[in-house]
Amino acid sequence: SSSDACVFFVCRRKTYMPRQASAMHGRSARRVLAIAGCVIGACFFSMAFTSPMRPSAPPRSSVAMRSTGEYTGFVPDMQRRTLMNLVVTAATAVPVSVLLGGYILYFIPVSQGGGGGAQVCGDEDGNPIKLATWVKNHKPKDYDLVQGLNGDVTYLVSTEDGIKDFAISAVCTHLGCVVPWVKASNKFSCPCHGSQYDENGKVVRGPAPLSLALAHTTIKEDGNVAVSQWTETDFRTDLKPWWVS
């Protein structure tokens, strides 16, 4: 009958609802346990790659202040700070000194030494230069390089019957470049910074501050050409020779 059917339906519904609620409660519990397990696993994983931290000790200054009741003037790691300051200062002073020294040397002309004795001139191979061979291979007013005082490059100037009684240094008084002789313009022209000198080595255009150094030329008994230091007044400027130390 209809009343029996209603009683049966109510009974089925009362028996079905607790089963569904218990199933949902079980799924929620498993979800919570899974999330908790993931969180715990992540914590252990992060701790495995993190170095253990040492307990921090209180600063010495604070300990000293608490024990004595007043500030003692102690500064932590003062020796280490002083050492680092010295290292930084030394590391900075080296490049600064190099740059400053180069800047100062820029304004000091190249000086030439050499004793008072005559030295035999040599060719590019260091062999002595004989006057007879020189005259045979050069024309008048030819300028050619030889090894002069202390092996410095020096120009000998040819004449009709030999060479001039003075030689001209080829070292530029600006930065020490070798100055070539330009026959077309009848002067020395430095390719480095444009300094120019006349046929006797007198400076006519900067930035070179001084004329080219001079040296005496002599002919030895064996016919070799020799040079000696010029210590007299510079005939080109009527000044004392700057290259004499």
Short mmCIF file of C-alpha atoms in Angstrom, two decimals:
data_model
loop_
_atom_site.label_atom_id
_atom_site.label_comp_id
_atom_site.label_asym_id
_atom_site.label_seq_id
_atom_site.Cartn_x
_atom_site.Cartn_y
_atom_site.Cartn_z
CA SER A 1 0.00 0.00 0.00
CA SER A 2 0.95 3.64 -0.14
CA SER A 3 1.64 3.88 3.59
CA ASP A 4 3.97 0.90 3.46
CA ALA A 5 5.84 2.39 0.54
CA CYS A 6 6.39 5.64 2.43
CA VAL A 7 7.71 3.81 5.44
CA PHE A 8 10.11 1.84 3.23
CA PHE A 9 11.41 4.99 1.49
CA VAL A 10 12.02 6.76 4.79
CA CYS A 11 13.88 3.78 6.12
CA ARG A 12 16.10 3.59 2.98
CA ARG A 13 16.84 7.31 3.16
CA LYS A 14 17.84 7.07 6.83
CA THR A 15 20.18 4.21 6.06
CA TYR A 16 21.70 5.87 2.94
CA MET A 17 22.58 9.32 4.34
CA PRO A 18 25.01 8.17 7.05
CA ARG A 19 26.96 6.11 4.50
CA GLN A 20 27.36 9.12 2.15
CA ALA A 21 28.42 11.43 5.00
CA SER A 22 30.97 8.95 6.28
CA ALA A 23 32.44 8.54 2.76
CA MET A 24 32.80 12.31 2.32
CA HIS A 25 34.38 12.61 5.76
CA GLY A 26 36.89 9.93 4.84
CA ARG A 27 37.90 11.69 1.62
CA SER A 28 38.37 15.01 3.47
CA ALA A 29 40.54 13.35 6.09
CA ARG A 30 42.74 11.76 3.43
CA ARG A 31 43.09 15.13 1.67
CA VAL A 32 44.15 16.84 4.88
CA LEU A 33 46.67 14.10 5.63
CA ALA A 34 48.11 14.36 2.09
CA ILE A 35 48.55 18.14 2.40
CA ALA A 36 50.15 17.79 5.81
CA GLY A 37 52.51 15.16 4.46
CA CYS A 38 53.55 17.44 1.58
CA VAL A 39 54.24 20.33 3.96
CA ILE A 40 56.32 18.15 6.30
CA GLY A 41 58.26 16.68 3.35
CA ALA A 42 59.01 20.16 1.98
CA CYS A 43 60.32 21.25 5.37
CA PHE A 44 62.68 18.28 5.62
CA PHE A 45 63.82 18.80 2.00
CA SER A 46 64.67 22.45 2.60
CA MET A 47 66.51 21.64 5.81
CA ALA A 48 68.65 19.08 3.97
CA PHE A 49 70.16 21.85 1.76
CA THR A 50 70.56 24.50 4.44
CA SER A 51 73.74 24.72 6.50
CA PRO A 52 73.15 24.60 10.21
CA MET A 53 73.30 28.00 11.87
CA ARG A 54 75.54 28.56 14.82
CA PRO A 55 74.08 30.34 17.76
CA SER A 56 75.06 33.97 17.61
CA ALA A 57 77.23 35.20 20.44
CA PRO A 58 76.69 38.69 21.83
CA PRO A 59 79.27 41.31 20.73
CA ARG A 60 82.32 41.66 22.89
CA SER A 61 81.71 45.33 23.40
CA SER A 62 78.23 44.75 24.77
CA VAL A 63 79.55 42.00 27.07
CA ALA A 64 82.30 44.28 28.29
CA MET A 65 79.81 47.08 28.83
CA ARG A 66 77.43 44.87 30.81
CA SER A 67 80.19 43.40 32.95
CA THR A 68 81.85 46.69 33.89
CA GLY A 69 78.87 48.98 33.64
CA GLU A 70 80.68 51.50 31.41
CA TYR A 71 82.00 51.74 27.81
CA THR A 72 85.63 50.57 27.61
CA GLY A 73 86.41 51.85 24.08
CA PHE A 74 86.81 48.36 22.63
CA VAL A 75 85.95 48.09 18.91
CA PRO A 76 85.30 44.60 17.51
CA ASP A 77 87.70 43.40 14.76
CA MET A 78 89.79 46.60 14.81
CA GLN A 79 92.94 44.75 13.72
CA ARG A 80 91.12 43.21 10.78
CA ARG A 81 89.75 46.59 9.73
CA THR A 82 93.19 48.18 9.97
CA LEU A 83 94.71 45.39 7.87
CA MET A 84 92.03 45.75 5.19
CA ASN A 85 92.57 49.51 5.09
CA LEU A 86 96.29 48.99 4.55
CA VAL A 87 95.66 46.44 1.78
CA VAL A 88 93.22 48.76 -0.03
CA THR A 89 95.60 51.71 0.30
CA ALA A 90 98.57 49.73 -1.06
CA ALA A 91 96.53 48.30 -3.94
CA THR A 92 95.38 51.81 -4.88
CA ALA A 93 98.78 53.46 -4.47
CA VAL A 94 100.55 51.23 -7.02
CA PRO A 95 98.51 52.18 -10.15
CA VAL A 96 98.26 55.80 -9.01
CA SER A 97 102.06 56.00 -8.64
CA VAL A 98 102.59 54.48 -12.10
CA LEU A 99 100.17 56.91 -13.75
CA LEU A 100 101.57 59.90 -11.88
CA GLY A 101 105.16 58.91 -12.68
CA GLY A 102 104.38 58.56 -16.38
CA TYR A 103 102.67 61.95 -16.38
CA ILE A 104 105.71 63.60 -14.77
CA LEU A 105 108.18 61.88 -17.13
CA TYR A 106 106.14 63.22 -20.06
CA PHE A 107 107.53 66.71 -19.33
CA ILE A 108 111.15 65.60 -18.75
CA PRO A 109 113.21 65.54 -21.97
CA VAL A 110 115.24 62.47 -22.83
CA SER A 111 118.78 62.93 -21.54
CA GLN A 112 121.85 61.40 -23.08
CA GLY A 113 124.78 60.14 -21.11
CA GLY A 114 128.15 59.02 -22.27
CA GLY A 115 131.71 59.56 -21.23
CA GLY A 116 134.18 62.05 -22.61
CA GLY A 117 136.12 59.49 -24.65
CA ALA A 118 135.48 58.97 -28.35
CA GLN A 119 133.53 55.90 -29.43
CA VAL A 120 133.80 54.32 -32.86
CA CYS A 121 130.58 54.49 -34.85
CA GLY A 122 129.00 51.25 -35.95
CA ASP A 123 126.66 50.27 -38.75
CA GLU A 124 123.42 48.35 -38.24
CA ASP A 125 125.43 45.19 -37.58
CA GLY A 126 127.81 46.91 -35.17
CA ASN A 127 130.77 46.90 -37.59
CA PRO A 128 133.08 49.97 -37.46
CA ILE A 129 132.43 52.64 -40.07
CA LYS A 130 135.43 53.72 -42.12
CA LEU A 131 135.49 57.16 -43.68
CA ALA A 132 136.66 55.89 -47.08
CA THR A 133 133.76 53.46 -47.34
CA TRP A 134 131.33 56.11 -46.17
CA VAL A 135 132.43 58.64 -48.81
CA LYS A 136 132.20 55.97 -51.51
CA ASN A 137 128.59 55.08 -50.66
CA HIS A 138 127.16 58.53 -49.85
CA LYS A 139 126.60 61.80 -51.63
CA PRO A 140 127.01 65.30 -50.16
CA LYS A 141 124.20 66.34 -47.81
CA ASP A 142 123.21 62.73 -47.24
CA TYR A 143 121.93 61.91 -43.74
CA ASP A 144 122.35 58.34 -42.58
CA LEU A 145 121.92 56.55 -39.27
CA VAL A 146 124.76 54.93 -37.33
CA GLN A 147 125.32 53.66 -33.81
CA GLY A 148 126.76 56.56 -31.84
CA LEU A 149 127.40 57.18 -28.14
CA ASN A 150 126.21 54.28 -26.00
CA GLY A 151 124.74 52.70 -29.14
CA ASP A 152 122.17 55.49 -29.60
CA VAL A 153 120.98 56.11 -33.14
CA THR A 154 122.86 59.09 -34.57
CA TYR A 155 122.96 60.87 -37.91
CA LEU A 156 126.21 61.45 -39.80
CA VAL A 157 126.01 64.23 -42.38
CA SER A 158 128.02 63.80 -45.58
CA THR A 159 130.07 66.57 -47.21
CA GLU A 160 132.06 66.84 -50.42
CA ASP A 161 135.16 65.27 -48.92
CA GLY A 162 133.88 63.44 -45.86
CA ILE A 163 131.47 64.18 -43.03
CA LYS A 164 130.58 67.22 -40.88
CA ASP A 165 132.45 67.75 -37.64
CA PHE A 166 129.30 67.11 -35.62
CA ALA A 167 126.73 64.33 -35.51
CA ILE A 168 123.03 64.73 -34.70
CA SER A 169 121.11 62.47 -32.35
CA ALA A 170 118.04 60.83 -33.87
CA VAL A 171 116.21 60.61 -30.51
CA CYS A 172 113.28 63.03 -30.32
CA THR A 173 113.35 65.25 -27.22
CA HIS A 174 109.60 64.83 -26.75
CA LEU A 175 109.05 61.13 -26.04
CA GLY A 176 112.18 59.50 -27.42
CA CYS A 177 110.97 58.44 -30.87
CA VAL A 178 113.49 57.99 -33.71
CA VAL A 179 113.18 61.03 -35.94
CA PRO A 180 113.59 60.39 -39.69
CA TRP A 181 115.30 62.79 -42.04
CA VAL A 182 112.94 64.03 -44.77
CA LYS A 183 115.07 65.05 -47.73
CA ALA A 184 112.16 66.57 -49.68
CA SER A 185 111.44 69.13 -46.95
CA ASN A 186 115.08 69.39 -45.78
CA LYS A 187 114.25 68.79 -42.12
CA PHE A 188 113.69 66.15 -39.48
CA SER A 189 110.01 65.28 -38.91
CA CYS A 190 108.90 63.10 -36.02
CA PRO A 191 106.06 60.76 -37.06
CA CYS A 192 104.82 60.30 -33.46
CA HIS A 193 103.53 63.77 -32.57
CA GLY A 194 104.68 66.06 -35.39
CA SER A 195 107.81 67.67 -33.91
CA GLN A 196 110.16 69.16 -36.51
CA TYR A 197 113.86 70.11 -36.55
CA ASP A 198 115.95 71.94 -39.15
CA GLU A 199 118.94 70.46 -40.99
CA ASN A 200 121.18 70.97 -37.93
CA GLY A 201 118.68 69.43 -35.48
CA LYS A 202 117.35 72.69 -34.03
CA VAL A 203 113.73 72.40 -32.98
CA VAL A 204 111.40 74.53 -35.13
CA ARG A 205 108.06 73.00 -34.18
CA GLY A 206 106.72 71.36 -31.01
CA PRO A 207 105.66 69.61 -28.98
CA ALA A 208 109.38 68.77 -28.63
CA PRO A 209 110.79 71.24 -26.08
CA LEU A 210 114.48 71.06 -27.06
CA SER A 211 116.75 70.61 -30.04
CA LEU A 212 118.35 67.29 -30.92
CA ALA A 213 121.55 66.47 -29.06
CA LEU A 214 124.93 66.97 -30.74
CA ALA A 215 128.16 64.99 -30.72
CA HIS A 216 131.65 65.67 -32.04
CA THR A 217 132.94 63.56 -34.92
CA THR A 218 136.59 62.62 -35.40
CA ILE A 219 138.56 60.33 -37.69
CA LYS A 220 140.86 57.89 -35.97
CA GLU A 221 144.29 56.82 -37.28
CA ASP A 222 142.85 53.59 -38.66
CA GLY A 223 140.26 55.56 -40.65
CA ASN A 224 137.28 54.70 -38.42
CA VAL A 225 134.68 57.38 -37.70
CA ALA A 226 134.25 58.13 -33.99
CA VAL A 227 131.96 60.36 -31.96
CA SER A 228 132.49 62.05 -28.58
CA GLN A 229 130.25 64.00 -26.24
CA TRP A 230 129.53 67.65 -27.04
CA THR A 231 130.08 69.69 -23.89
CA GLU A 232 130.52 73.17 -25.36
CA THR A 233 127.84 75.78 -25.99
CA ASP A 234 125.21 74.73 -28.49
CA PHE A 235 126.01 76.80 -31.61
CA ARG A 236 122.37 76.57 -32.74
CA THR A 237 120.88 78.22 -29.64
CA ASP A 238 123.93 79.77 -27.88
CA LEU A 239 122.88 77.88 -24.75
CA LYS A 240 124.53 75.27 -22.62
CA PRO A 241 123.95 71.72 -23.90
CA TRP A 242 120.94 70.27 -22.10
CA TRP A 243 122.10 66.68 -22.74
CA VAL A 244 125.20 66.98 -20.55
CA SER A 245 124.41 65.49 -17.16
#
